[in-house]
CSV table of C-alpha atoms in Angstrom, one decimal:
chain,number,residue,atom,x,y,z
A,1,ILE,CA,-0.2,-0.3,-0.4
A,2,ALA,CA,1.0,3.6,-0.9
A,3,HIS,CA,0.6,6.1,1.2
A,4,HIS,CA,-0.4,9.4,-0.3
A,5,HIS,CA,0.1,13.1,1.1
A,6,ARG,CA,1.4,16.5,0.6
A,7,PRO,CA,5.2,16.7,0.5
A,8,TYR,CA,6.5,18.0,4.0
A,9,PRO,CA,8.4,20.7,4.0
A,10,THR,CA,11.8,20.6,5.9
A,11,LEU,CA,11.5,22.2,9.2
A,12,PRO,CA,14.5,23.5,11.4
A,13,PRO,CA,14.8,20.9,14.9
A,14,PRO,CA,12.0,22.0,16.9
A,15,VAL,CA,12.9,23.8,20.4
A,16,PRO,CA,12.6,21.3,23.5
A,17,TYR,CA,9.8,22.0,25.7
A,18,PRO,CA,9.7,21.8,29.7
A,19,TYR,CA,9.8,17.7,30.3
A,20,ALA,CA,11.2,16.7,26.9
A,21,SER,CA,13.5,14.9,28.5
A,22,LEU,CA,11.2,12.9,30.7
A,23,PRO,CA,11.5,8.9,30.3
A,24,LEU,CA,8.7,8.2,28.0
A,25,ALA,CA,8.5,4.3,27.9
A,26,GLY,CA,8.2,2.9,24.1
A,27,PHE,CA,9.2,6.7,23.1
A,28,SER,CA,10.5,6.8,19.2
A,29,PRO,CA,11.3,9.6,17.2
A,30,ALA,CA,11.9,8.0,14.6
A,31,PHE,CA,7.9,7.0,14.3
A,32,MET,CA,6.9,10.4,14.4
A,33,PRO,CA,7.2,11.3,11.1
A,34,PHE,CA,3.8,13.8,10.2
A,35,LYS,CA,3.0,17.0,9.7
A,36,TYR,CA,-0.3,18.1,11.8
A,37,ASN,CA,-3.2,21.1,11.5
A,38,ALA,CA,-3.5,23.0,14.6
A,39,GLY,CA,-6.4,24.5,16.6
A,40,PHE,CA,-8.8,23.1,19.0
A,41,GLY,CA,-12.1,22.7,17.7
A,42,SER,CA,-11.4,24.6,14.7
A,43,GLU,CA,-13.0,24.3,11.0
A,44,LEU,CA,-9.7,23.2,9.1
A,45,GLN,CA,-9.4,21.9,5.5
A,46,SER,CA,-6.8,19.8,4.0
A,47,ASP,CA,-5.8,18.2,0.8
A,48,ALA,CA,-3.2,15.6,-0.5
A,49,LEU,CA,-3.7,16.8,-4.4
A,50,GLY,CA,-3.9,20.3,-5.3
A,51,ASP,CA,-7.2,21.5,-6.2
A,52,ALA,CA,-8.7,18.3,-4.8
A,53,LEU,CA,-11.3,20.6,-2.8
A,54,PRO,CA,-14.2,22.1,-4.4
A,55,PRO,CA,-13.3,25.8,-5.2
A,56,PHE,CA,-17.3,26.6,-3.1
A,57,GLY,CA,-19.8,24.4,-1.7
A,58,ASN,CA,-20.1,20.7,-0.3
A,59,ASN,CA,-21.2,18.8,-2.7
A,60,PRO,CA,-20.6,19.9,-6.5
A,61,GLN,CA,-22.3,17.9,-9.2
A,62,LYS,CA,-19.2,16.4,-10.5
A,63,CYS,CA,-16.4,16.8,-7.6
A,64,PRO,CA,-12.4,16.9,-8.5
A,65,TYR,CA,-10.8,14.1,-9.7
A,66,ASP,CA,-14.0,12.4,-10.1
A,67,LEU,CA,-14.0,11.7,-6.1
A,68,TYR,CA,-17.2,11.0,-4.1
A,69,ALA,CA,-18.1,14.3,-2.0
A,70,GLU,CA,-19.4,12.5,1.7
A,71,GLN,CA,-20.2,13.8,5.1
A,72,ILE,CA,-19.8,12.9,8.6
A,73,SER,CA,-22.1,14.4,10.8
A,74,GLY,CA,-21.3,14.2,14.5
A,75,THR,CA,-24.1,16.1,15.9
A,76,ALA,CA,-27.9,16.7,14.5
A,77,PHE,CA,-28.1,19.1,11.8
A,78,THR,CA,-29.9,21.3,13.9
A,79,VAL,CA,-27.8,21.6,16.5
A,80,PRO,CA,-26.7,25.5,17.4
A,81,ARG,CA,-23.8,26.3,14.9
A,82,LYS,CA,-21.4,27.1,17.7
A,83,ASP,CA,-22.0,22.9,18.8
A,84,ASN,CA,-22.4,21.4,15.3
A,85,LYS,CA,-19.6,19.2,13.9
A,86,ARG,CA,-19.6,18.1,10.5
A,87,THR,CA,-16.8,17.1,8.1
A,88,TRP,CA,-16.8,16.8,4.5
A,89,MET,CA,-14.7,13.7,2.8
A,90,TYR,CA,-13.5,13.9,-1.1
A,91,ARG,CA,-12.9,10.5,-1.4
A,92,ILE,CA,-12.0,7.7,-4.2
A,93,GLN,CA,-14.7,5.6,-3.3
A,94,PRO,CA,-17.6,5.7,-0.7
A,95,SER,CA,-17.7,3.8,2.6
A,96,VAL,CA,-21.2,2.0,1.7
A,97,LEU,CA,-19.2,-0.2,0.1
A,98,HIS,CA,-19.1,-3.3,2.3
A,99,ALA,CA,-20.6,-6.8,2.9
A,100,PRO,CA,-23.4,-6.9,5.7
A,101,PHE,CA,-22.2,-7.0,9.1
A,102,LYS,CA,-22.1,-10.0,11.5
A,103,ALA,CA,-22.3,-10.0,15.4
A,104,VAL,CA,-18.9,-11.1,16.8
A,105,GLU,CA,-19.4,-13.5,20.0
A,106,LYS,CA,-17.4,-12.3,23.2
A,107,GLY,CA,-15.4,-9.6,21.0
A,108,ALA,CA,-13.1,-7.7,23.1
A,109,LEU,CA,-15.2,-4.3,23.7
A,110,SER,CA,-18.6,-6.1,23.6
A,111,HIS,CA,-20.0,-5.2,27.2
A,112,GLY,CA,-24.0,-4.0,26.8
A,113,ALA,CA,-25.6,-1.9,29.4
A,114,PHE,CA,-23.8,-1.9,32.7
A,115,VAL,CA,-26.1,-4.0,34.7
A,116,ALA,CA,-25.9,-7.2,36.7
A,117,GLU,CA,-26.8,-9.6,33.7
A,118,ASN,CA,-23.9,-8.4,31.6
A,119,GLY,CA,-21.2,-8.9,34.3
A,120,PHE,CA,-20.9,-5.4,35.9
A,121,THR,CA,-21.9,-4.5,39.7
A,122,VAL,CA,-21.4,-2.1,41.7
A,123,THR,CA,-19.2,-1.6,44.8
A,124,PRO,CA,-17.9,1.1,47.2
A,125,ASN,CA,-14.8,-0.4,48.0
A,126,GLN,CA,-11.7,1.6,47.2
A,127,LEU,CA,-10.2,-0.8,44.4
A,128,ARG,CA,-6.5,-0.8,42.7
A,129,TRP,CA,-4.6,-2.8,40.1
A,130,ASN,CA,-1.4,-3.6,39.1
A,131,PRO,CA,-0.4,-3.1,35.5
A,132,LEU,CA,-2.4,-4.7,32.7
A,133,PRO,CA,-0.6,-8.3,31.9
A,134,ALA,CA,0.5,-8.4,28.3
A,135,GLY,CA,-1.9,-10.4,25.9
A,136,ALA,CA,-1.3,-13.4,23.9
A,137,THR,CA,0.9,-12.8,20.9
A,138,GLY,CA,-0.5,-11.4,17.7
A,139,THR,CA,-3.3,-9.7,19.6
A,140,GLN,CA,-4.2,-6.4,17.6
A,141,TRP,CA,-5.2,-3.3,19.1
A,142,CYS,CA,-8.9,-3.5,18.8
A,143,ASP,CA,-9.1,-7.2,20.2
A,144,GLY,CA,-6.4,-6.4,23.6
A,145,PHE,CA,-9.4,-4.4,25.5
A,146,THR,CA,-10.7,-5.4,29.3
A,147,THR,CA,-12.9,-3.2,29.9
A,148,MET,CA,-13.2,-1.7,33.7
A,149,ALA,CA,-16.0,-0.1,34.4
A,150,GLY,CA,-19.1,1.9,32.8
A,151,HIS,CA,-22.4,3.6,33.6
A,152,GLY,CA,-25.5,3.9,31.1
A,153,ASP,CA,-26.5,2.0,28.0
A,154,PRO,CA,-25.0,3.0,24.5
A,155,GLN,CA,-28.0,2.2,22.8
A,156,GLY,CA,-29.2,5.3,24.6
A,157,LYS,CA,-26.4,7.3,23.9
A,158,SER,CA,-26.0,7.7,27.8
A,159,GLY,CA,-23.1,7.2,29.6
A,160,LEU,CA,-19.4,6.5,29.5
A,161,ALA,CA,-17.0,3.5,29.9
A,162,ILE,CA,-13.5,2.8,30.5
A,163,HIS,CA,-11.3,0.2,28.9
A,164,MET,CA,-7.8,-0.7,29.1
A,165,TYR,CA,-5.8,-2.6,26.5
A,166,SER,CA,-2.7,-4.8,25.8
A,167,CYS,CA,-2.1,-5.4,22.5
A,168,ASP,CA,1.8,-6.5,20.1
A,169,THR,CA,0.6,-6.3,16.9
A,170,SER,CA,-0.5,-3.8,13.6
A,171,MET,CA,-3.9,-3.8,12.6
A,172,GLY,CA,-3.0,-4.8,9.2
A,173,LYS,CA,-6.0,-4.9,6.6
A,174,ARG,CA,-8.3,-4.3,9.5
A,175,ALA,CA,-10.1,-1.4,10.2
A,176,MET,CA,-12.5,-0.5,12.9
A,177,TYR,CA,-15.1,2.7,14.3
A,178,ASN,CA,-17.2,2.7,17.3
A,179,SER,CA,-20.7,3.8,16.6
A,180,ASP,CA,-21.3,4.2,20.2
A,181,GLY,CA,-19.1,7.3,21.4
A,182,GLU,CA,-16.1,9.3,20.8
A,183,MET,CA,-12.6,7.6,22.4
A,184,LEU,CA,-10.0,9.1,24.1
A,185,VAL,CA,-6.7,6.9,24.2
A,186,VAL,CA,-3.7,7.6,27.1
A,187,PRO,CA,-0.9,5.0,25.7
A,188,GLN,CA,1.2,3.9,28.6
A,189,GLU,CA,3.7,2.0,26.9
A,190,GLY,CA,4.4,1.7,23.0
A,191,ALA,CA,3.6,4.7,20.6
A,192,LEU,CA,0.7,3.9,18.5
A,193,LYS,CA,0.3,5.1,15.1
A,194,VAL,CA,-3.3,6.1,14.4
A,195,GLN,CA,-4.3,6.0,10.3
A,196,THR,CA,-7.7,7.8,10.0
A,197,GLU,CA,-9.7,8.4,7.5
A,198,LEU,CA,-8.6,11.7,7.6
A,199,GLY,CA,-5.1,11.0,8.0
A,200,TRP,CA,-2.3,10.2,10.2
A,201,LEU,CA,-1.7,10.7,14.1
A,202,ASP,CA,1.4,9.8,16.1
A,203,VAL,CA,0.2,8.7,19.4
A,204,PRO,CA,3.4,8.0,22.0
A,205,PRO,CA,3.3,7.8,25.8
A,206,GLY,CA,2.9,11.3,27.0
A,207,HIS,CA,0.6,12.0,24.1
A,208,ILE,CA,-3.7,11.6,24.3
A,209,ALA,CA,-5.5,10.7,20.9
A,210,VAL,CA,-9.5,11.6,21.2
A,211,LEU,CA,-10.8,9.3,18.0
A,212,PRO,CA,-14.6,10.5,17.1
A,213,ARG,CA,-17.7,8.4,17.0
A,214,GLY,CA,-18.1,7.1,13.6
A,215,LEU,CA,-14.3,7.6,12.4
A,216,VAL,CA,-12.5,4.7,11.1
A,217,PHE,CA,-9.0,4.2,12.3
A,218,ARG,CA,-6.5,1.6,12.6
A,219,VAL,CA,-3.6,1.4,15.0
A,220,GLU,CA,0.0,0.3,14.1
A,221,VAL,CA,2.4,-0.6,17.3
A,222,GLU,CA,5.9,-1.1,17.0
A,223,GLY,CA,5.6,-3.8,20.0
A,224,PRO,CA,3.7,-4.5,23.2
A,225,SER,CA,1.7,-1.5,24.0
A,226,ARG,CA,-0.8,-0.8,26.8
A,227,GLY,CA,-3.0,2.3,27.8
A,228,TYR,CA,-6.2,3.4,28.5
A,229,VAL,CA,-9.5,4.2,27.0
A,230,LEU,CA,-12.5,6.5,28.2
A,231,GLU,CA,-15.4,6.5,25.8
A,232,VAL,CA,-18.3,8.6,26.2
A,233,PHE,CA,-21.9,7.8,25.2
A,234,LYS,CA,-23.1,11.0,24.3
A,235,GLY,CA,-21.5,14.3,23.6
A,236,HIS,CA,-17.9,15.2,22.9
A,237,PHE,CA,-15.0,16.1,24.6
A,238,ASP,CA,-14.3,20.2,25.3
A,239,LEU,CA,-11.8,22.3,26.7
A,240,PRO,CA,-12.8,23.5,30.3
A,241,ASP,CA,-14.2,27.2,31.0
A,242,LEU,CA,-11.3,29.2,32.4
A,243,GLY,CA,-13.5,31.6,34.3
A,244,PRO,CA,-10.8,33.8,36.7
A,245,ILE,CA,-8.0,32.3,35.4
A,246,GLY,CA,-8.1,34.2,32.0
A,247,SER,CA,-8.0,33.5,28.5
A,248,ASN,CA,-4.6,31.2,28.8
A,249,GLY,CA,-3.7,28.4,30.6
A,250,LEU,CA,-4.1,25.0,31.1
A,251,ALA,CA,-4.7,23.2,27.5
A,252,ASN,CA,-4.1,25.7,25.3
A,253,ALA,CA,-6.1,25.1,21.8
A,254,ARG,CA,-3.2,25.8,19.9
A,255,ASP,CA,-1.4,22.9,21.0
A,256,PHE,CA,-4.2,20.3,19.8
A,257,GLU,CA,-3.6,18.8,16.8
A,258,TYR,CA,-5.3,17.3,13.8
A,259,PRO,CA,-4.1,15.0,10.7
A,260,VAL,CA,-3.5,16.5,7.1
A,261,ALA,CA,-5.1,14.6,4.2
A,262,ALA,CA,-3.6,11.5,3.3
A,263,TYR,CA,-4.6,8.8,1.3
A,264,ASP,CA,-3.8,5.0,0.1
A,265,GLU,CA,-3.4,3.7,-3.6
A,266,THR,CA,-3.4,0.1,-3.6
A,267,SER,CA,-2.3,-2.3,-5.8
A,268,ASP,CA,-4.9,-5.1,-4.9
A,269,ALA,CA,-8.5,-5.6,-5.4
A,270,ALA,CA,-9.8,-2.2,-4.8
A,271,GLY,CA,-12.2,-1.1,-7.0
A,272,VAL,CA,-13.2,-4.5,-8.3
A,273,ALA,CA,-17.0,-5.1,-7.6
A,274,GLY,CA,-17.9,-7.7,-5.1
A,275,THR,CA,-13.7,-8.4,-3.8
A,276,TYR,CA,-13.7,-8.4,-0.6
A,277,ASP,CA,-10.3,-7.6,0.5
A,278,TRP,CA,-10.4,-5.4,4.1
A,279,GLN,CA,-12.0,-6.5,7.4
A,280,LEU,CA,-14.0,-3.7,8.8
A,281,VAL,CA,-15.1,-3.8,12.7
A,282,ASN,CA,-17.8,-1.8,14.3
A,283,LYS,CA,-18.3,-1.3,18.3
A,284,PHE,CA,-22.4,-0.7,17.8
A,285,GLY,CA,-25.1,-0.8,20.9
A,286,GLY,CA,-22.4,-1.9,23.2
A,287,LYS,CA,-21.4,-5.2,20.8
A,288,MET,CA,-18.9,-5.7,18.2
A,289,PHE,CA,-19.4,-6.3,14.7
A,290,GLU,CA,-17.5,-7.4,11.6
A,291,THR,CA,-17.7,-7.3,7.9
A,292,LYS,CA,-15.4,-7.4,4.8
A,293,ARG,CA,-15.4,-4.2,2.9
A,294,GLU,CA,-14.1,-3.6,-1.2
A,295,GLY,CA,-10.8,-2.2,-0.7
A,296,THR,CA,-9.1,0.4,1.8
A,297,PRO,CA,-11.2,2.5,3.9
A,298,PHE,CA,-8.5,5.0,3.8
A,299,ASN,CA,-9.2,6.9,0.2
A,300,VAL,CA,-9.8,10.2,1.5
A,301,VAL,CA,-8.1,13.0,-0.8
A,302,ALA,CA,-9.5,16.1,0.9
A,303,TRP,CA,-11.7,17.1,3.3
A,304,HIS,CA,-13.0,20.1,5.5
A,305,GLY,CA,-14.5,20.9,8.7
A,306,ASN,CA,-14.5,20.6,12.5
A,307,TYR,CA,-15.4,16.9,13.0
A,308,ALA,CA,-12.2,15.2,13.0
A,309,PRO,CA,-9.5,13.0,15.3
A,310,TYR,CA,-6.7,15.0,17.6
A,311,ARG,CA,-3.7,14.4,19.9
A,312,TYR,CA,-2.5,16.3,22.6
A,313,ASP,CA,1.1,16.3,24.4
A,314,MET,CA,0.4,16.7,27.5
A,315,ALA,CA,3.7,17.6,28.3
A,316,LYS,CA,2.4,21.4,27.0
A,317,PHE,CA,0.0,21.7,29.8
A,318,CYS,CA,0.4,25.0,31.6
A,319,CYS,CA,-0.4,24.2,35.0
A,320,ILE,CA,-1.6,26.5,37.9
A,321,ASN,CA,-1.4,26.3,41.3
A,322,SER,CA,-1.1,28.3,44.4
A,323,VAL,CA,1.6,30.3,45.4
A,324,THR,CA,0.7,31.4,48.5
A,325,PHE,CA,-1.4,28.5,51.2
A,326,ASP,CA,-3.4,25.0,50.3
A,327,HIS,CA,-3.6,22.5,48.0
A,328,PRO,CA,-6.1,23.5,45.1
A,329,ASP,CA,-8.9,21.4,44.2
A,330,PRO,CA,-8.0,18.8,41.2
A,331,SER,CA,-10.1,20.3,38.8
A,332,ILE,CA,-7.1,23.1,38.4
A,333,TYR,CA,-5.7,20.1,36.4
A,334,THR,CA,-8.4,19.3,33.8
A,335,VAL,CA,-7.3,18.6,30.1
A,336,LEU,CA,-10.7,18.2,28.4
A,337,THR,CA,-14.3,17.5,29.6
A,338,CYS,CA,-17.6,15.9,28.3
A,339,LYS,CA,-20.3,18.4,30.0
A,340,GLY,CA,-23.1,16.7,31.5
A,341,ASP,CA,-26.5,17.9,32.0
A,342,GLY,CA,-26.1,19.8,35.3
A,343,ASN,CA,-24.2,23.3,35.6
A,344,GLY,CA,-20.8,22.6,36.3
A,345,THR,CA,-20.7,18.7,36.4
A,346,ALA,CA,-19.2,16.2,33.6
A,347,THR,CA,-20.3,12.8,32.2
A,348,ALA,CA,-16.3,12.6,32.1
A,349,ASP,CA,-13.1,14.9,32.7
A,350,PHE,CA,-9.8,14.0,31.9
A,351,VAL,CA,-7.3,15.4,34.6
A,352,ILE,CA,-3.9,14.9,35.1
A,353,PHE,CA,-0.9,15.5,37.3
A,354,PRO,CA,1.7,16.2,35.6
A,355,PRO,CA,5.5,17.2,36.6
A,356,ARG,CA,5.3,20.8,38.2
A,357,TRP,CA,6.2,23.1,41.4
A,358,MET,CA,4.8,23.4,44.9
A,359,CYS,CA,5.8,25.8,47.0
A,360,MET,CA,2.9,26.4,49.0
A,361,ASP,CA,3.4,27.7,52.8
A,362,ASN,CA,2.3,26.0,56.0
A,363,THR,CA,0.4,23.5,53.7
A,364,PHE,CA,0.0,20.0,53.2
A,365,ARG,CA,1.1,19.3,49.6
A,366,PRO,CA,0.2,16.1,48.4
A,367,PRO,CA,-3.7,15.7,47.8
A,368,TRP,CA,-5.9,15.5,51.1
A,369,TYR,CA,-7.8,12.9,52.3
A,370,HIS,CA,-11.2,13.1,50.6
A,371,ARG,CA,-14.5,11.6,50.0
A,372,ASN,CA,-16.3,13.0,46.8
A,373,CYS,CA,-19.7,12.9,45.1
A,374,MET,CA,-17.9,11.6,41.8
A,375,SER,CA,-16.3,8.5,40.9
A,376,GLU,CA,-12.6,8.4,40.5
A,377,PHE,CA,-10.4,6.7,38.4
A,378,MET,CA,-6.9,6.8,37.9
A,379,GLY,CA,-3.9,5.4,35.7
A,380,MET,CA,-0.1,5.9,35.9
A,381,VAL,CA,1.4,6.9,32.6
A,382,TRP,CA,5.1,6.8,33.9
A,383,GLY,CA,7.0,7.3,37.4
A,384,LYS,CA,5.4,7.2,40.5
A,385,TYR,CA,2.5,9.3,42.5
A,386,ASP,CA,3.2,11.7,45.2
A,387,ALA,CA,0.1,10.5,47.5
A,388,LYS,CA,1.1,6.5,48.3
A,389,GLU,CA,3.1,3.9,47.4
A,390,GLY,CA,2.5,1.1,45.4
A,391,PHE,CA,0.6,3.1,42.8
A,392,ARG,CA,2.2,1.7,39.2
A,393,ALA,CA,2.6,2.5,35.7
A,394,GLY,CA,0.6,1.0,34.1
A,395,GLY,CA,-1.8,0.2,36.9
A,396,ALA,CA,-5.0,1.8,38.0
A,397,SER,CA,-7.5,2.7,40.8
A,398,LEU,CA,-11.0,3.2,40.9
A,399,HIS,CA,-12.7,5.6,44.4
A,400,SER,CA,-16.4,5.8,43.5
A,401,CYS,CA,-18.7,8.1,45.0
A,402,MET,CA,-18.3,9.0,48.7
A,403,THR,CA,-15.8,6.2,49.0
A,404,PRO,CA,-13.1,7.6,51.3
A,405,HIS,CA,-9.6,7.7,50.0
A,406,GLY,CA,-6.2,9.4,50.2
A,407,PRO,CA,-2.9,9.5,51.1
A,408,ASP,CA,-1.2,6.2,53.0
A,409,ALA,CA,0.5,6.6,56.4
A,410,ALA,CA,4.2,6.8,55.0
A,411,THR,CA,3.2,9.7,52.5
A,412,PHE,CA,0.9,11.6,55.6
A,413,ASN,CA,4.3,11.5,57.7
A,414,ALA,CA,6.2,12.8,55.5
A,415,ALA,CA,4.5,15.2,54.3
A,416,SER,CA,3.8,16.4,57.2
A,417,ASN,CA,7.0,17.1,58.4
A,418,ALA,CA,8.8,18.2,54.9
A,419,ASP,CA,10.8,21.5,54.8
A,420,LEU,CA,8.7,23.4,52.7
A,421,LYS,CA,10.9,25.2,50.5
A,422,PRO,CA,9.6,25.4,46.6
A,423,ASP,CA,10.2,22.0,45.1
A,424,LYS,CA,9.2,20.4,42.0
A,425,PHE,CA,7.7,17.1,42.0
A,426,ASP,CA,8.8,15.8,38.6
A,427,LYS,CA,8.6,11.9,39.8
A,428,GLY,CA,5.5,11.0,37.2
A,429,LEU,CA,2.4,11.5,35.2
A,430,ALA,CA,-0.3,10.4,36.6
A,431,PHE,CA,-4.2,10.9,35.3
A,432,MET,CA,-7.7,10.8,36.4
A,433,PHE,CA,-11.0,9.9,34.1
A,434,GLU,CA,-13.8,11.7,36.7
A,435,THR,CA,-17.4,11.5,36.1
A,436,ASP,CA,-20.6,12.2,37.9
A,437,VAL,CA,-22.0,8.7,38.2
A,438,MET,CA,-21.4,6.0,39.8
A,439,LEU,CA,-19.9,3.4,37.6
A,440,SER,CA,-20.6,-0.4,37.8
A,441,VAL,CA,-17.0,-2.8,37.5
A,442,SER,CA,-16.9,-5.4,35.3
A,443,GLN,CA,-16.6,-9.1,36.9
A,444,LYS,CA,-13.5,-9.8,35.1
A,445,ALA,CA,-12.2,-6.2,36.2
A,446,LEU,CA,-13.0,-7.9,40.0
A,447,ASP,CA,-11.6,-11.1,39.5
A,448,ALA,CA,-8.4,-9.9,37.9
A,449,GLU,CA,-5.2,-11.9,39.3
A,450,HIS,CA,-3.8,-8.4,38.6
A,451,ARG,CA,-6.2,-6.9,41.5
A,452,ASP,CA,-4.6,-5.7,44.3
A,453,LYS,CA,-7.0,-7.3,46.9
A,454,GLU,CA,-5.1,-5.8,49.6
A,455,TYR,CA,-5.0,-2.2,48.8
A,456,PHE,CA,-6.9,-1.5,52.0
A,457,ARG,CA,-4.2,-1.7,53.6
A,458,CYS,CA,-2.4,0.9,52.9
A,459,TRP,CA,-4.0,2.8,55.1
A,460,GLU,CA,-3.7,0.4,58.0
A,461,GLY,CA,-0.8,2.3,59.6
A,462,ILE,CA,-2.6,5.8,60.2
A,463,PRO,CA,-1.8,6.5,63.6
A,464,ARG,CA,-4.3,8.1,65.9
A,465,ASN,CA,-2.4,11.3,66.8
A,466,PHE,CA,-4.6,13.1,68.9
A,467,GLU,CA,-4.4,11.8,72.3
A,468,LYS,CA,-0.3,12.1,72.3
A,469,VAL,CA,-1.2,15.8,71.5
A,470,VAL,CA,-3.6,16.9,73.9
A,471,THR,CA,-1.3,14.9,76.8
A,472,THR,CA,1.7,16.9,75.5
A,473,SER,CA,0.2,19.8,75.5
A,474,GLY,CA,-1.4,19.7,78.8
A,475,LYS,CA,-4.5,20.7,77.3
A,476,ARG,CA,-8.1,18.4,78.6
A,477,LYS,CA,-11.4,17.8,76.7
A,478,ARG,CA,-14.0,20.3,78.0
């Protein structure tokens, strides 16, 4: 397969940005050759051949190069213009050229509604998992999933799902799309090279990618790879409002990168009627379906619109923190949000805890003890978490609605007696999927051998200091 795109200009070496030298497992600069459009939510256009885009309009009687015009709509036609998402593609063949779909028994992303009869249960216990074990050799990205937890039902377009993946093999002439929702992908080990209908994305650890509902893609890997996926069944990820922070800060819009048009020209049976040489996987209604299609689905020569996949480098996140006292709420580390139905609540937030300076006076600097009306699923890209020992890169934890959590005894003791000089925390990159719903956990995740069933014991050593302090001070209770 020959990949076609506009020639890339010779660019000067990139200027290093903060934390660029941090250890990102699986990072390979040679695996990142692509050019990008920039600007979150922008109206973009791109062509791999000059003049492949119509000079005006969307669907002319005859498209340049005899291409076919095809629109993909990410929102209803009548959604207000500021929220409307759609993209026009100009492709060698339309996407309708496929055989009927057939259900896949026990597909890796089959889960249905998140109810007991489908193998999901609610639990108020603190949960933690060690890194997801490597899957069987030859596992492709779309087959390497473990669904950890979720809520709602994709058929009703409500709720979300949280998955983890482990794979070691590229998808070859196999592609996928997700009819159920939008997917936010967080690689932890191994770089992903994602081919989409609109072009290519390189997504090494330390980056994220967002793959919109319905857009066809395939994933190439260099070797063993694993990571996390947050899937929302309603709405789209957006930048959080900044309020009194002002017009800049957190994740800046200019740092989100979108692909440029690139298409495959194949020497196989593409275009021969009735010859189905590609496999197409569809996640639909919480189940997996497969079909065969005629020729490559990656035949888009040009496109324009605002409904497209994108990537983001978490090292470019501009942290906001206290410079006087107190540890602020973790919402100040929100990268993206999928807004819920209530004011200020979210179906899902994507929050990161990156390297940053901490200089608060008279303050317990790690995250405090907490009970939250939200549910918090955490992962670790690299390094260690600053609130407790034993949370490993590639692992995960879940603290559900109103479930107590916070630092372990060793962390509390160390932070309570630390010298409060300015300190740069550069020992890890953790993140959180936060949601306003109660999550049901899969039985597979609860029974997993890599679940830390003794997690609750990390708090057992917390001492009772009150009586000792009262006795020492000579004070007595009234």
